[in-house]
Amino acid sequence: MHVLYEDAGKLKAETIFSEADTSLQVESASGKRSKIKRNNVLFTFEQPAPEALLPAADTLAATLEPDFLWEFAPQQEFEAAALAQDYFGHAPDAVEKTALILALSAAPAYFHRRGRGLFRPAPPDILQAALAAIEKKRLQAEQQQHWTDELVAGRLPEALQAVAAGFLDRPDKNTLEWKAFDAAVQQLAISPEKLLLSLGVWPNPLAMMRERFLATHFPKGTEWPPVAVENWGDHLPQTDIEAYSVDDSSTIEIDDALSVSLPDADTIRVGIHIAAPALAITRGSAFDDMARSRMSTVYMPGDKIPMLPRELITAFSLDEGQWRPALSLYVTGRLHDGEVLATETRLERIQVRKNLRHDLLSEQISETALADPAAEVPYAHWLRPLWQFAQHLSAARDRARGKPENNDRIEYSFELEGPANDPDSVIHLIPRQRNAPLERLVAEYMILTNTQWGALLAQHGVPGIYRSQQMGRTRMSTQALPHESIAVPQYIWSTSPLRRYVDLVNQGQIIAAAEHGVSARLAAPFKPRDADLYALIGAFDSQYTLWGDFQSAMERYWCIRWLQQQGLKEVRAHVLRENLVRLACAPLVTRINGLPTFERGQEIVLDILGFDELGLEIECRLHEAL
């Protein structure tokens, strides 16, 4: 004797081995025995063999039409075996009973299961709604398949044109459009990015990267609405100093300038003057909301997205010949050894004599020329004392660190001839030595300022956002902790308030400390243990990292374009570790598969085999080791 029973929603046919009151032991064709509950049994039978029952029943069930069964069946709950008797016109055999059970189970729109072998026809109105839904689903499946076929054939259906650009970053995976696209990706076995580029959603990888970034982070566009400008800082005293700024030619936000005077032969008084937008951008103001929404200027070769509206930048940028409010740090020191004797911080109005440019002056200003009083050096009366004092400051940090600072690496500026969104624009890589005098001079005084102002905040108990480095880990916090690689006891970001929100926040705190002294904690925009300051640190860190990643991707793209424009087939590189190398001619780090083991710094020659602008990679192989 054999039995048909349900197991986890599936029908099974096996031979009865033994029986009990509430259970049976059954044996499959393979000889495996199982214990089943009697309540799960639909019926017993003698013919055919268990392994033949279900295949035969499947074949017969395929011929039974659910709509006819629905019309034929009684309009109340019924047993499948009883319906089989009426339907076939004779006592049904095991195959017929099983076929009817399979047909009823396979038509849930027509028949609702009510228990073991029991069914009930769907009411007419519910049946019509279910059939309409089934038909709709069928049509949708046909539409989805049609779109997939079009995509595979290299054509972008009109219905997908408006949404295709969002498939990479913010897809609605419940839509037919996405499902059709995803099916095409799987069928073609390519990346979604390559498929979208091949369909012309973007004309080139550069457009894809830029537009994805802008759509995600600047959905309303990058331009600020016009803002009203006031005469901020007009009440501040004017200070007649000879100050100069030093920046790249592309810089429009002049944050800092330097002045110098020599009270006597061995005393120097250096003024570090920082633009003061915190006078207008106060905590909780509309301007503050603007700056906080971006956290930083976004940089990319040939382009930038400023943190602040242009009207505010113009109002506070230390442009030559214009009186501008500035937060100034005056440092008095000994010229012969760099000992800092006194510092003073104050708000004032200054007029920068000239906005000097790195790229126009660097070749004329060398260490040798600065050390030779007879050598002609532009702005020598300003540069030489600043350079002499900066060297002492740098040497003091080297002694604190226990070793010289490693700043001899070449950095590159990116200059484009043509629009930043055109991959055919000509890219120029301009090498810059980090240890060039102008670079080192400006960097040294910014370090001095960030160190002294960090100490000022700590001295008055005013919270600030510090950057510390201990055990090789750099982090931001409200604690005045040492920065090991810079070799200073505390360090904040405060010298780029037109470009970085953290500097702007710190500037408001520094102004409070400078103006209110012992009561500064009560007057500062952020009070001690202000929860919003901690939240700001996390938000800034996250967004600043995003901007940095995008800048790195854009620079990597333009490095690859530069290699192509130069027609280079062979390049030199230096091994960093394992298969990671840095090109000698461009700021590009890449991996070389199969690279033999070399010592760090080993110079090698690579053959360039291909470029992947989408993946931002170059394909290389080792040519020779030098």
Coordinates of C-alpha atoms in Angstrom, one line a residue, residues 13 39 153 174 203 232 286 300 321 333 337 398 450 464 497 517 525 578 583 604:
A13 CA 4.2 9.6 -2.7
N39 CA -3.1 14.2 9.6
A153 CA 20.7 45.2 -28.4
N174 CA 10.9 47.8 -7.3
P203 CA 28.9 60.9 -23.3
W232 CA 31.4 94.1 8.1
A286 CA 21.6 81.9 7.3
M300 CA 38.9 69.3 -8.7
G321 CA 44.6 97.1 -2.5
G333 CA 60.8 86.7 18.4
D337 CA 67.5 81.7 17.2
D398 CA 62.7 69.1 14.0
N450 CA 47.4 77.2 14.4
G464 CA 37.9 74.5 19.8
P497 CA 38.1 80.1 7.1
G517 CA 40.0 87.1 28.0
P525 CA 29.6 80.9 20.2
E578 CA 54.6 44.5 -3.1
L583 CA 54.8 56.9 -11.3
I604 CA 61.6 50.4 -12.5

